[in-house]
Short mmCIF file of C-alpha atoms in Angstrom, two decimals:
data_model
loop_
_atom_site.label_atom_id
_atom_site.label_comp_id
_atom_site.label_asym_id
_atom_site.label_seq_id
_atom_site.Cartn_x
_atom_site.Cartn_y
_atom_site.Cartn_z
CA UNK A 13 -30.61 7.04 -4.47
CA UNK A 14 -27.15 9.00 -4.95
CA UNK A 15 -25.05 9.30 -1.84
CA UNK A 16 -22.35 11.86 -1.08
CA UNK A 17 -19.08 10.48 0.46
CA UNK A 18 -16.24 11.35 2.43
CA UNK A 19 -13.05 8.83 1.79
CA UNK A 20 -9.97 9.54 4.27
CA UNK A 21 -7.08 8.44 2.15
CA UNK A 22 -3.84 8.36 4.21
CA UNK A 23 -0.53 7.47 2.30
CA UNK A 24 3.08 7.31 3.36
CA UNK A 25 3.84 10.87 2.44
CA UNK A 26 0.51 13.02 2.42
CA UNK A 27 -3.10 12.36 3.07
CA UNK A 28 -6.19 13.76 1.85
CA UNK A 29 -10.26 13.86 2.27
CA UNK A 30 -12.24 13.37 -0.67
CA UNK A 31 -15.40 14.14 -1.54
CA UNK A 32 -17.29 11.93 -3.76
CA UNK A 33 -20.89 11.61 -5.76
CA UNK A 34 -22.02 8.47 -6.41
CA UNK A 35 -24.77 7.10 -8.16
CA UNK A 36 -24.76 3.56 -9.50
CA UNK A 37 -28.04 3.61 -11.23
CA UNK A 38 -26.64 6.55 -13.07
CA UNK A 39 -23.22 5.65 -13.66
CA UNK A 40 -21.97 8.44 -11.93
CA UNK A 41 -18.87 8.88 -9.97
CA UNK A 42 -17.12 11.97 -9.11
CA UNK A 43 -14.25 13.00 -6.44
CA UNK A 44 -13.39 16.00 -5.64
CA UNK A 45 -10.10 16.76 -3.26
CA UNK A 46 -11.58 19.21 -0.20
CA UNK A 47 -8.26 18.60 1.85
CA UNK A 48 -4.46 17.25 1.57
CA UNK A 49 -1.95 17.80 4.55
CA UNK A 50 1.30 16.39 4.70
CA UNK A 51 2.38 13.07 6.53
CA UNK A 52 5.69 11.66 7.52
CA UNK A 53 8.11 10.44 10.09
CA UNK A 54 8.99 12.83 12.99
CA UNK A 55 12.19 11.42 14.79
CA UNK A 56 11.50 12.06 18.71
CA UNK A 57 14.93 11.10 20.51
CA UNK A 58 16.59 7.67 18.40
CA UNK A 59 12.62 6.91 17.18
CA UNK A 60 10.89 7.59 14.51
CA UNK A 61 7.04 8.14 14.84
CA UNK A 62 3.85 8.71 12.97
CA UNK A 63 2.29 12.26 13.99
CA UNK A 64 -1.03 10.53 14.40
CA UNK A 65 -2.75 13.06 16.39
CA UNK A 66 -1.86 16.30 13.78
CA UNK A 67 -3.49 13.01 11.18
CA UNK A 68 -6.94 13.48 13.38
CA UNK A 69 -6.76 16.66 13.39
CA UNK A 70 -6.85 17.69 9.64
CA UNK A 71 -8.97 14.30 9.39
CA UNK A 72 -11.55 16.52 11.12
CA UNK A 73 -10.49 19.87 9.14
CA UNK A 74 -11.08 17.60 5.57
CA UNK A 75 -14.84 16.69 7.14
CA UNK A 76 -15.63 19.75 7.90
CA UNK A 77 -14.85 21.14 4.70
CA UNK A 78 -16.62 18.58 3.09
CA UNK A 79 -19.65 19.35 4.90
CA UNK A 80 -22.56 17.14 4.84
CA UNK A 81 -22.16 13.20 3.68
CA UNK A 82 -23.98 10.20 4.04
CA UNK A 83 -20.85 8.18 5.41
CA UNK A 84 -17.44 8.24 6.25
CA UNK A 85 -14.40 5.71 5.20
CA UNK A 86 -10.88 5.62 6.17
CA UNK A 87 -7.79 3.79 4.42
CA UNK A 88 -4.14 3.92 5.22
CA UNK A 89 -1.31 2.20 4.88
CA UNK A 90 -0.61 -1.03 6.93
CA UNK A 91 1.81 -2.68 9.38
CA UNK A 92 1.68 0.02 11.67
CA UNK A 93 -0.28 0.15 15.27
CA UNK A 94 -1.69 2.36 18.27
CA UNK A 95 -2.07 0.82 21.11
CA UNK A 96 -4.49 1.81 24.19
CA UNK A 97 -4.58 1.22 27.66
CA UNK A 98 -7.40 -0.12 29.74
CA UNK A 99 -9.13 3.38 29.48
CA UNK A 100 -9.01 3.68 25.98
CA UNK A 101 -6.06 6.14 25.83
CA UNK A 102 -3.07 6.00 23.35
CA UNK A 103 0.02 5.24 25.06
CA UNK A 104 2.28 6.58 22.95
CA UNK A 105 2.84 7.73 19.13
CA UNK A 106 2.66 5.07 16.97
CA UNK A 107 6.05 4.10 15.59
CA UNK A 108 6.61 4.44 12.03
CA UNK A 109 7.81 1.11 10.03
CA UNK A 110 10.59 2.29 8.82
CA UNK A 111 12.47 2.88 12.45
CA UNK A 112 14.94 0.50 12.89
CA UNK A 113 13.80 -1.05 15.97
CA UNK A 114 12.95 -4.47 14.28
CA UNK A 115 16.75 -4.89 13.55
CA UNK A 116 17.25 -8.40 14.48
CA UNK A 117 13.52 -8.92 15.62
CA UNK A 118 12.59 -10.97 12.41
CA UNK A 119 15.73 -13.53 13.62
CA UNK A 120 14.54 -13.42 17.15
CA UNK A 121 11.05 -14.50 16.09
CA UNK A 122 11.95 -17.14 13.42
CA UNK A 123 14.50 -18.82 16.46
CA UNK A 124 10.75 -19.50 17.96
CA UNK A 125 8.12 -19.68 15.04
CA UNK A 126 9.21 -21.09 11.60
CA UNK A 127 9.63 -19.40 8.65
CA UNK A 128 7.59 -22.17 7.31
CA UNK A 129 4.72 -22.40 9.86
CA UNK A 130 4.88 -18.60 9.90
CA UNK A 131 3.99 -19.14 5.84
CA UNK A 132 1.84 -22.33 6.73
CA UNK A 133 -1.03 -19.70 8.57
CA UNK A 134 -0.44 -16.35 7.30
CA UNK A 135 0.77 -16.87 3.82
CA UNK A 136 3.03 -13.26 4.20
CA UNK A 137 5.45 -12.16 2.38
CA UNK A 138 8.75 -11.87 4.95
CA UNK A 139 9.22 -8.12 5.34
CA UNK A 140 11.27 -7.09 8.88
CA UNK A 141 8.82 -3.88 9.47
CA UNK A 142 5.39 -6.52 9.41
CA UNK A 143 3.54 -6.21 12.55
CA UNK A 144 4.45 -9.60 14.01
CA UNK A 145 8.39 -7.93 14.62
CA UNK A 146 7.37 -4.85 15.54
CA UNK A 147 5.42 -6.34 18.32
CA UNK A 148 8.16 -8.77 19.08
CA UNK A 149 10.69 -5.00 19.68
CA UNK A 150 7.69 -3.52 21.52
CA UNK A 151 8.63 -2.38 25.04
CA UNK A 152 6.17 -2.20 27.67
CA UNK A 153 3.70 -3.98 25.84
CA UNK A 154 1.68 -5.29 29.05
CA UNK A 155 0.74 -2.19 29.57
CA UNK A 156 -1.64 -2.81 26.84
CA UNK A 157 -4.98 -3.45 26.41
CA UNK A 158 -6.61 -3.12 22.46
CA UNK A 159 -4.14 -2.68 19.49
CA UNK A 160 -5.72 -1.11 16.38
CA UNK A 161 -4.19 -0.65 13.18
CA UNK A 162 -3.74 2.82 12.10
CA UNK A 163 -7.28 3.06 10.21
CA UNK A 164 -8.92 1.45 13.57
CA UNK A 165 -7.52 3.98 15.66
CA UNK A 166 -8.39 6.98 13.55
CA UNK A 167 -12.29 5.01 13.31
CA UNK A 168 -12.41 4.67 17.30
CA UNK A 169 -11.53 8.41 17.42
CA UNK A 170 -14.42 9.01 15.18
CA UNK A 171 -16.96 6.52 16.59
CA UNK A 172 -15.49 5.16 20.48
CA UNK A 173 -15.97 1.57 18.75
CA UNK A 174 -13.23 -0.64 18.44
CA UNK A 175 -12.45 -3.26 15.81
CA UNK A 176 -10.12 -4.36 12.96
CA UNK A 177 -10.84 -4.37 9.58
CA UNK A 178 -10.06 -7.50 7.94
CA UNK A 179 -7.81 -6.52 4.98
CA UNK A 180 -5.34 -4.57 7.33
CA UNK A 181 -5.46 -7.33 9.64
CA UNK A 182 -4.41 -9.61 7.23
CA UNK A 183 -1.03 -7.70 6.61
CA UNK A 184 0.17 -7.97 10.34
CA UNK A 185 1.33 -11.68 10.26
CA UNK A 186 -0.51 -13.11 12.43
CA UNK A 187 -3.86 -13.49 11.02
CA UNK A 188 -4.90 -16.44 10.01
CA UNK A 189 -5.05 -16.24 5.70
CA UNK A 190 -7.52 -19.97 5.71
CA UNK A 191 -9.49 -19.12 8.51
CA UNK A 192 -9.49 -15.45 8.30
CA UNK A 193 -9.26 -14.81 11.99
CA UNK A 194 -6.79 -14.12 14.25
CA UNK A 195 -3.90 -16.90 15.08
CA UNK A 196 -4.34 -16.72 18.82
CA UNK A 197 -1.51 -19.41 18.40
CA UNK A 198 1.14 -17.17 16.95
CA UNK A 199 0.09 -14.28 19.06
CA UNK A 200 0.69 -16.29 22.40
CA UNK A 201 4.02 -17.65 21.18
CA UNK A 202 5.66 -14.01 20.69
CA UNK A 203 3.94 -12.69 23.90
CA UNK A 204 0.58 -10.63 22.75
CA UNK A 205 -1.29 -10.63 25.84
CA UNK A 206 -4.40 -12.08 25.09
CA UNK A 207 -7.57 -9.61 24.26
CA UNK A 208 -5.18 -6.93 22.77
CA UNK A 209 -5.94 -8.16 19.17
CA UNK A 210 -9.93 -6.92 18.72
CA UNK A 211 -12.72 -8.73 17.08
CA UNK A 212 -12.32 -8.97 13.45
CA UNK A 213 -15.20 -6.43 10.85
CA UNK A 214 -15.51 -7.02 7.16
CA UNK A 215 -14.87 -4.16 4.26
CA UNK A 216 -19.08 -2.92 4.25
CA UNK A 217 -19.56 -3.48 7.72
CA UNK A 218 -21.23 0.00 9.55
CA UNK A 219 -18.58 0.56 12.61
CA UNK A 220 -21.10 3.11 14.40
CA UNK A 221 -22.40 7.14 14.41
CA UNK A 222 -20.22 9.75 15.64
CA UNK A 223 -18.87 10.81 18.95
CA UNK A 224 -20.67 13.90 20.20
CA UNK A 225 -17.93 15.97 19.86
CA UNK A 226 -16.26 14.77 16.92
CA UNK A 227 -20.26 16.16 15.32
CA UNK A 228 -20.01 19.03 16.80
CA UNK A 229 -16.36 19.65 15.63
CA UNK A 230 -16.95 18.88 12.06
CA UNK A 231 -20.81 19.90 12.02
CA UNK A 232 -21.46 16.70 10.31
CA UNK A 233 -24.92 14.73 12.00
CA UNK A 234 -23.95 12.82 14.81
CA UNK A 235 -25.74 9.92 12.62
CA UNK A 236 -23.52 9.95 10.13
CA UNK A 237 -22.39 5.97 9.96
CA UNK A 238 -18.44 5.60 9.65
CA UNK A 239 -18.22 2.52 7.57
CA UNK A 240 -15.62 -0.13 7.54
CA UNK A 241 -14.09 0.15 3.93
CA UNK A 242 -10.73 -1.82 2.51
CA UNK A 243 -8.77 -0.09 5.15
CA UNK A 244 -5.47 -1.16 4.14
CA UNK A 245 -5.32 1.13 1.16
CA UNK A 246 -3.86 -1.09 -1.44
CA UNK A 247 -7.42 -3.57 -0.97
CA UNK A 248 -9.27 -0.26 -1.32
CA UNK A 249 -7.04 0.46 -4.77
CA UNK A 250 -7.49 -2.85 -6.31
CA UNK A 251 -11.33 -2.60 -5.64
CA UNK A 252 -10.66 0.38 -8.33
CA UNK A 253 -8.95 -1.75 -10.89
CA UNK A 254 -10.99 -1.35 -13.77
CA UNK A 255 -10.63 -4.58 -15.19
CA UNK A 256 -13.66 -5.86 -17.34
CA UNK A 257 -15.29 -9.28 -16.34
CA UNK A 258 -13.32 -11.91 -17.25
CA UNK A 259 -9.83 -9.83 -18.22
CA UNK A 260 -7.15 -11.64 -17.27
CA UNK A 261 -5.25 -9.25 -15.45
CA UNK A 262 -2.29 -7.86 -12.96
CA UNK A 263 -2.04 -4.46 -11.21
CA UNK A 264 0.91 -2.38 -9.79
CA UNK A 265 -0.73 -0.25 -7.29
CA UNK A 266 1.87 2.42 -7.98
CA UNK A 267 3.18 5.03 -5.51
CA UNK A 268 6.06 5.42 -2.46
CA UNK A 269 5.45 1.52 -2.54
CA UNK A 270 4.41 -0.94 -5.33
CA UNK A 271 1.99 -3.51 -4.73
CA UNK A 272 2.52 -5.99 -7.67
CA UNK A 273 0.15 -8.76 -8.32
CA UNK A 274 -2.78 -10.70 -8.75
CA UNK A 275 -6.23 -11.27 -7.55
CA UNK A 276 -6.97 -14.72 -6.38
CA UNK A 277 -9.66 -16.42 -5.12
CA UNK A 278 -7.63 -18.43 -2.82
CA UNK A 279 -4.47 -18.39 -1.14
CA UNK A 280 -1.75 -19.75 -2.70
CA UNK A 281 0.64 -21.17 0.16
CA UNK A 282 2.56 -23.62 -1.65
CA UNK A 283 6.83 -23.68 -0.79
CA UNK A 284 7.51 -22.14 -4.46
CA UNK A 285 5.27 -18.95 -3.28
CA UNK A 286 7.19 -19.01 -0.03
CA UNK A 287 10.43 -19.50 -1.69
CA UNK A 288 9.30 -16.15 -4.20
CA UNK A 289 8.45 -14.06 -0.75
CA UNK A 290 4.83 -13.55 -2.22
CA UNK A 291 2.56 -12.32 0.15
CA UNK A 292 -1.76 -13.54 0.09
CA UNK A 293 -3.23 -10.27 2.18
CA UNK A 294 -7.17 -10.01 2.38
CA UNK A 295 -8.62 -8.64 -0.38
CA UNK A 296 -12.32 -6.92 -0.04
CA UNK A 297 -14.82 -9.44 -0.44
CA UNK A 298 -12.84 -12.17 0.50
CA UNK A 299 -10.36 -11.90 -2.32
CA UNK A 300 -6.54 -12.78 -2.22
CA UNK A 301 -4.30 -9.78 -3.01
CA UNK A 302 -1.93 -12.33 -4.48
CA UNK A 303 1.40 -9.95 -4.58
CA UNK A 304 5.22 -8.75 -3.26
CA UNK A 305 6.22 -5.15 -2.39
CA UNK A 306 8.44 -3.47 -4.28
CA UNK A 307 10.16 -0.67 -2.92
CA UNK A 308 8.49 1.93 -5.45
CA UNK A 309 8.98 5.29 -5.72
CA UNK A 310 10.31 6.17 -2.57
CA UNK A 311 13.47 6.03 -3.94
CA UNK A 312 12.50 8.78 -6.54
CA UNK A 313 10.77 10.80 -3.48
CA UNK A 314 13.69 10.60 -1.62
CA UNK A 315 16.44 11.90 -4.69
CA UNK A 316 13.95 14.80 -5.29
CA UNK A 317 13.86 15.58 -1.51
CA UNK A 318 17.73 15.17 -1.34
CA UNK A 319 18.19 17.40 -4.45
CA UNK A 320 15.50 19.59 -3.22
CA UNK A 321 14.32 20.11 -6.74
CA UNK A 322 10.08 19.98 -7.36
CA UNK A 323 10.46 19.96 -11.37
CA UNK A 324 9.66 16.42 -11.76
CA UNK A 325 8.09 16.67 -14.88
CA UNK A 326 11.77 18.40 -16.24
CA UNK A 327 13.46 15.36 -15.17
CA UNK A 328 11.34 13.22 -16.85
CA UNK A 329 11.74 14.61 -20.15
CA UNK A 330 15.12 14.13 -19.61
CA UNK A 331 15.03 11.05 -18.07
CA UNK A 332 13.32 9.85 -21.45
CA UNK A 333 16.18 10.75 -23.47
CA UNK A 334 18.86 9.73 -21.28
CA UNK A 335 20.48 6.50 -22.13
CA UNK A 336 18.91 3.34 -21.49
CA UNK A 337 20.17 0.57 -19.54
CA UNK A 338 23.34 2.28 -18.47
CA UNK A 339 22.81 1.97 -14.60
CA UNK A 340 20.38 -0.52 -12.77
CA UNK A 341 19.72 -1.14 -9.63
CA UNK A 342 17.82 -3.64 -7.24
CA UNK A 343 14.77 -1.22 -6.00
CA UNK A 344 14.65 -3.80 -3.11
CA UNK A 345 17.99 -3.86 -1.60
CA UNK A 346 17.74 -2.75 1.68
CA UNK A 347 20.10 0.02 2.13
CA UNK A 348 17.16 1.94 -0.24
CA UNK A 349 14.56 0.94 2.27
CA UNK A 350 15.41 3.92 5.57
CA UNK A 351 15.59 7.55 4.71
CA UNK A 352 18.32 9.66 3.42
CA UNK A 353 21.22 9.95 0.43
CA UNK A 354 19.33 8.09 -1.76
CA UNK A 355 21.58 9.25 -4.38
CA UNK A 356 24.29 8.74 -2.28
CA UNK A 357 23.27 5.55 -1.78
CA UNK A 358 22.87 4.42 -5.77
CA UNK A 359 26.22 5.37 -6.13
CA UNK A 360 27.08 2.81 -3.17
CA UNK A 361 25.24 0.62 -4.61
CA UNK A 362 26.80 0.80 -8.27
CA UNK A 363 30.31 0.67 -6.70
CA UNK A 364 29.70 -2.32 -4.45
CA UNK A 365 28.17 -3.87 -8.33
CA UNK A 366 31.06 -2.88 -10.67
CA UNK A 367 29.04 0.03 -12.27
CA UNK A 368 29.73 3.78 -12.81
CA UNK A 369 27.45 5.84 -10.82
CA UNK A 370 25.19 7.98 -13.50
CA UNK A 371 26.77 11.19 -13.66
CA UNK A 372 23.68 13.06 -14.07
CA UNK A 373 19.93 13.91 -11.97
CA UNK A 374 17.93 12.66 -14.77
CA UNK A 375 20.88 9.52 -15.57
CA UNK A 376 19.68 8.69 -11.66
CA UNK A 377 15.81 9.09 -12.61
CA UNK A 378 16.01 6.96 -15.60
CA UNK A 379 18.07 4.45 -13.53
CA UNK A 380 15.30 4.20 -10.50
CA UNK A 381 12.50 3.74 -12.97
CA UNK A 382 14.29 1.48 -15.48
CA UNK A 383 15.19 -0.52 -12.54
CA UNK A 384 11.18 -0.46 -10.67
CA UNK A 385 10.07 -1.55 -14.47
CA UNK A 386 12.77 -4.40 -14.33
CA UNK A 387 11.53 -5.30 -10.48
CA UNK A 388 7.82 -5.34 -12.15
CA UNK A 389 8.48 -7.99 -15.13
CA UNK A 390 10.23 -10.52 -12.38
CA UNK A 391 7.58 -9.89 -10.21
CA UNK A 392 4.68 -10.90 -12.48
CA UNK A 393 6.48 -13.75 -14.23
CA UNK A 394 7.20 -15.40 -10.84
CA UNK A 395 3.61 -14.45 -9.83
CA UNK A 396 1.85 -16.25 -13.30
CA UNK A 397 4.47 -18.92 -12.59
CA UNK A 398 3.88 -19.50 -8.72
CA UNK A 399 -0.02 -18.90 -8.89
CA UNK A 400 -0.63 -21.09 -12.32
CA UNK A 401 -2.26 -17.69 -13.74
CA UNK A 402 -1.57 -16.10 -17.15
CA UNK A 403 -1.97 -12.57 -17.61
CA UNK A 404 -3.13 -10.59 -20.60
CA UNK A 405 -2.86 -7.05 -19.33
CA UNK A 406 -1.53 -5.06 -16.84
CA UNK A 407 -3.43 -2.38 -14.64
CA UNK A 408 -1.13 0.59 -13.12
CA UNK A 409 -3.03 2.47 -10.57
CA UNK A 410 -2.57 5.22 -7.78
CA UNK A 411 -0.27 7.97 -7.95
CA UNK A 412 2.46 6.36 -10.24
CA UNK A 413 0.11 6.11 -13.06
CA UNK A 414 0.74 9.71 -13.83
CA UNK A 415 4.36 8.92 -14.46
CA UNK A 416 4.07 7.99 -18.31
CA UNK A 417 7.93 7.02 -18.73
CA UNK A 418 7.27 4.77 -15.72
CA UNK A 419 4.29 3.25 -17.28
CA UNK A 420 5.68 2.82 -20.48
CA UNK A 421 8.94 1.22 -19.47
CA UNK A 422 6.81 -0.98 -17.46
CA UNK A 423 4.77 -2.15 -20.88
CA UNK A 424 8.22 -2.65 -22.91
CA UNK A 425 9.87 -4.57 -19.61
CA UNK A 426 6.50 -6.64 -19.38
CA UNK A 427 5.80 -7.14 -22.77
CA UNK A 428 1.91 -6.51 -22.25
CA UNK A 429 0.14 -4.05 -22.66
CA UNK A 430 -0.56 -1.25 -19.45
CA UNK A 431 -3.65 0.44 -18.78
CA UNK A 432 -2.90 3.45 -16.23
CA UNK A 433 -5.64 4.47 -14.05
CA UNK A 434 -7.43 5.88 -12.23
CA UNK A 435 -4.84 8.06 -10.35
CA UNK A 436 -7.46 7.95 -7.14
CA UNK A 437 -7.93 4.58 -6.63
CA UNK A 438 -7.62 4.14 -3.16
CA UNK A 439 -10.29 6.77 -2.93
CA UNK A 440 -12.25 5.45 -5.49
CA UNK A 441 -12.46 1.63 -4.12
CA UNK A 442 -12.44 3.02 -0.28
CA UNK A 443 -16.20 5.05 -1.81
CA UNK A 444 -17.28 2.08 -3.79
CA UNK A 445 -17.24 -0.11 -0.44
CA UNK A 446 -19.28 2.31 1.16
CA UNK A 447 -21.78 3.23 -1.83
CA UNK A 448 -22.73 -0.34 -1.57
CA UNK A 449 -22.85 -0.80 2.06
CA UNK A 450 -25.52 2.69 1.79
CA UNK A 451 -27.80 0.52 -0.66
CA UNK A 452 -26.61 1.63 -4.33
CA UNK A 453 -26.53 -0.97 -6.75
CA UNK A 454 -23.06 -2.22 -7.06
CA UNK A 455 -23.51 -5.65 -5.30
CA UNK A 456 -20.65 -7.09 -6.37
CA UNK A 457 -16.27 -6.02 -7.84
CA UNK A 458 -17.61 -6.79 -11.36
CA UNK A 459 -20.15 -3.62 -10.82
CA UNK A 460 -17.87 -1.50 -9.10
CA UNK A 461 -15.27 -2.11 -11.48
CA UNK A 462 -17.40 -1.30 -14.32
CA UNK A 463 -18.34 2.27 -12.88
CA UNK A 464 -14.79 2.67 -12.72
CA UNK A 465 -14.53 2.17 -16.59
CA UNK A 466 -17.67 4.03 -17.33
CA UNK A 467 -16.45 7.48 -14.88
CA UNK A 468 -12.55 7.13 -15.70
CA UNK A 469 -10.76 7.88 -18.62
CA UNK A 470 -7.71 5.34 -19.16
CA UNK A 471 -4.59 5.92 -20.81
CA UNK A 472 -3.08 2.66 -22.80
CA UNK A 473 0.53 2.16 -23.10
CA UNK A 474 1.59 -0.72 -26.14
CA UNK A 475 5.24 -2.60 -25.57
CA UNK A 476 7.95 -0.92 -27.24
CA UNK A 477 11.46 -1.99 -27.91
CA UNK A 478 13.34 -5.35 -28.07
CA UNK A 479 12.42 -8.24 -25.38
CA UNK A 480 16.44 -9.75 -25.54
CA UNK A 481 17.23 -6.14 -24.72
CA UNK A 482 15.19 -6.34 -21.20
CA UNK A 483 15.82 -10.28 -20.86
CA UNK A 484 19.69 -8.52 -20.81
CA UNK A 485 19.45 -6.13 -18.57
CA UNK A 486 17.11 -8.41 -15.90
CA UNK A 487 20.55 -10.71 -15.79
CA UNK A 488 22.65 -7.86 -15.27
CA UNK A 489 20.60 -7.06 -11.83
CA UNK A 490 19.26 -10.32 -10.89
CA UNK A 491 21.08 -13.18 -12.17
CA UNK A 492 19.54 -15.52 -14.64
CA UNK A 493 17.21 -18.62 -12.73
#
């Protein structure tokens, strides 16, 4: 029986609604877009917050428009928290991950918890904005009852039920990666008052119907189920990978960040994956996104937004015929990681490295992405290397698929081939999860991934160029191992 589906698909930068048809005995899936509003910091005083409530509030605009469905999904990004008082109220805007209030908390915590015991349970990747510092520079947190990641929140708007997804969960640091629960140990030792962490739902799992008024305001049935998907929207987007059965494969889960990885069936928790920063986050299913964060193309975002110039695709032609290799930079160095002169900031960055800043806009663009293709080819060497898993080919998804010099310097840099696609995968994988939970017959990731072949048209991408040329330009930014 075909089921009509709303996915909420919240990214760093924008959000949308979808609307989607699927029917797994047919091999159909279609999306449609029925909303997109925009999203990003608002700096209130010295703090920088998410507008959550104006995020409800075209959240119900997008399900209205999309009218009747059998369920409702929502993904977003992770780290970041609400928090409610005993009365279920918000106490405050969530603060936005990129506010500099975790300067020094990361030290502070490590002074108390290992690096290595902090690696030991949670297997994460050591990034200051994770959950675990952000809590540790929370003020006022006994005031506290329930945390719930951003996803959670927006779902106990919808539904009055509270929860936390796994996958999201697993990105906060202090979740448990073996036992997938909580670490009530790690929690206690930075101060978490105990019972602010919620019980722990699976990706499938039916959260409840909705709220009265929240049916009344969107004129959807009050029965409509909201359904736990992959909230953290990178597990949603590598439910979309549209790998065939036994392919061995990576994905870059491309947009203002890059996931880059593999999918595992276990952690891997060994020192060499500790010494690499990898990260194991919960996968749908009870995979193991296997994978670091790369800063992605924020950097891009932010040189358009500085330049205040919209013809990206202009630049890109350009971009393609600009030079190669004449400025590279370290996409993860952290002056690129708060906002502002991001140009500004490459030419810093050349200067403090002995290089000439690139003299023109699209010099800069082909710079970024030569340098995010670079950041891609250490990443899944160290990954193959640290998880004992070769790779054949290599799956770009989300928005960055659509950038074809991006993918393509990513297949000469790698040396594999790239299959881009599907642009919508966080949408697509956040639908799949609920298709299934709804009864269509995609029991398992090898179904869902082969709808995703079957209702997506790929576009392949063959290495080009000289290897010694990349192994070159890798020393130039990184050193040589």
């Amino acid at each position: 029986m075909p089921v009509n589906l709303a996915a909420v698909d919240l990214g760093a930068s924008s959000g949308r609604v979808m609307l989607a048809h699927v029917d797994g005995g047919a091999s159909q899936l279609n999306l449609d877009e029925v909303h997109r509003f925009w999203n990003g910091p608002v700096r209130l005083g010295d703090t920088l917050h998410w507008d959550v409530l104006a995020l409800y509030r075209e959240m119900l605009v997008g399900l209205r428009q999309a009218r009747s469905v059998d369920g409702v999904g929502i993904d977003s990004w992770a780290v970041d928290y609400g928090l409610l008082d005993a009365d279920g109220r918000l106490l405050g805007n969530p603060v936005h991950y990129r506010d500099g209030r975790t300067d020094g908390a990361m030290e502070r915590v490590l002074r108390s918890i290992s690096a290595d015991e902090l690696y030991a349970v949670t297997g994460l990747q050591q990034l200051p904005f994770n959950t675990i510092y952000q809590l540790a520079a929370e003020r006022g947190l006994e005031r506290a009852a329930t945390l719930l990641m951003i996803p959670d929140l927006l779902g106990y708007w919808l539904t009055g039920e509270v929860g936390a997804e796994a996958t999201n969960a697993s990105t906060t640091q202090l979740y448990d990666v073996r036992a997938r629960g909580w670490s009530a140990e790690l929690a206690g030792r930075i101060g978490v008052p105990e019972g602010l962490l919620p019980g722990i739902r699976e990706a499938g799992q039916v959260i409840g119907g909705l709220l009265p008024a929240v049916a009344e305001e969107t004129g959807l049935d009050p029965a409509t189920p909201v359904i736990a998907v992959g909230s953290h929207d990178t597990a949603s987007s590598v439910v979309a990978v549209p790998a065939a059965e036994e392919e061995r494969f990576a994905y870059i889960s491309s947009g203002t960040w890059s996931l880059v990885g593999l999918e595992l069936d276990e952690p891997v928790l060994t020192a060499e994956a500790q010494a690499a920063n990898f990260t194991n986050e919960g996968g749908v299913d009870g995979r193991i996104r296997f994978l670091r964060n790369v800063m992605g193309l924020w950097i891009l975002q932010e040189c358009l937004r500085v330049w205040g110039d919209d013809d990206l695709p202009g630049l890109l032609r350009a971009a393609a015929e600009a030079p190669a290799f004449a400025v590279l930079i370290d996409p993860d160095d952290p002056s690129f990681l708060a906002p502002g002169n991001m140009p500004g900031r490459i030419e810093e960055f050349c200067a403090r490295s002995g290089q000439e800043a690139p003299r023109s806009r699209a010099a800069v663009v082909r710079c970024v992405l030569e340098s995010l293709a670079l950041a891609y080819r250490r990443t899944l060497r160290l990954a193959q290397e640290v998880a004992g898993r070769e790779i054949d080919v290599v799956h770009v998804i989300g928005g960055g698929s659509q950038n074809e010099l991006l993918c393509q310097l990513t297949a000469d840099a790698c040396g594999l081939p790239v299959l881009a696609g599907p642009v919508e995968a966080s949408a697509v994988g956040n639908v799949l999860v609920q298709a299934r939970a709804l009864g269509e017959p995609l029991p398992d990731l090898t179904a869902m991934r082969a709808l995703v072949r079957a209702t997506h048209k790929l576009r392949p991408y063959r290495p080009q160029g000289k290897p010694a040329d990349w192994d070159a330009a890798e020393s130039r930014v990184f050193g040589t191992r």
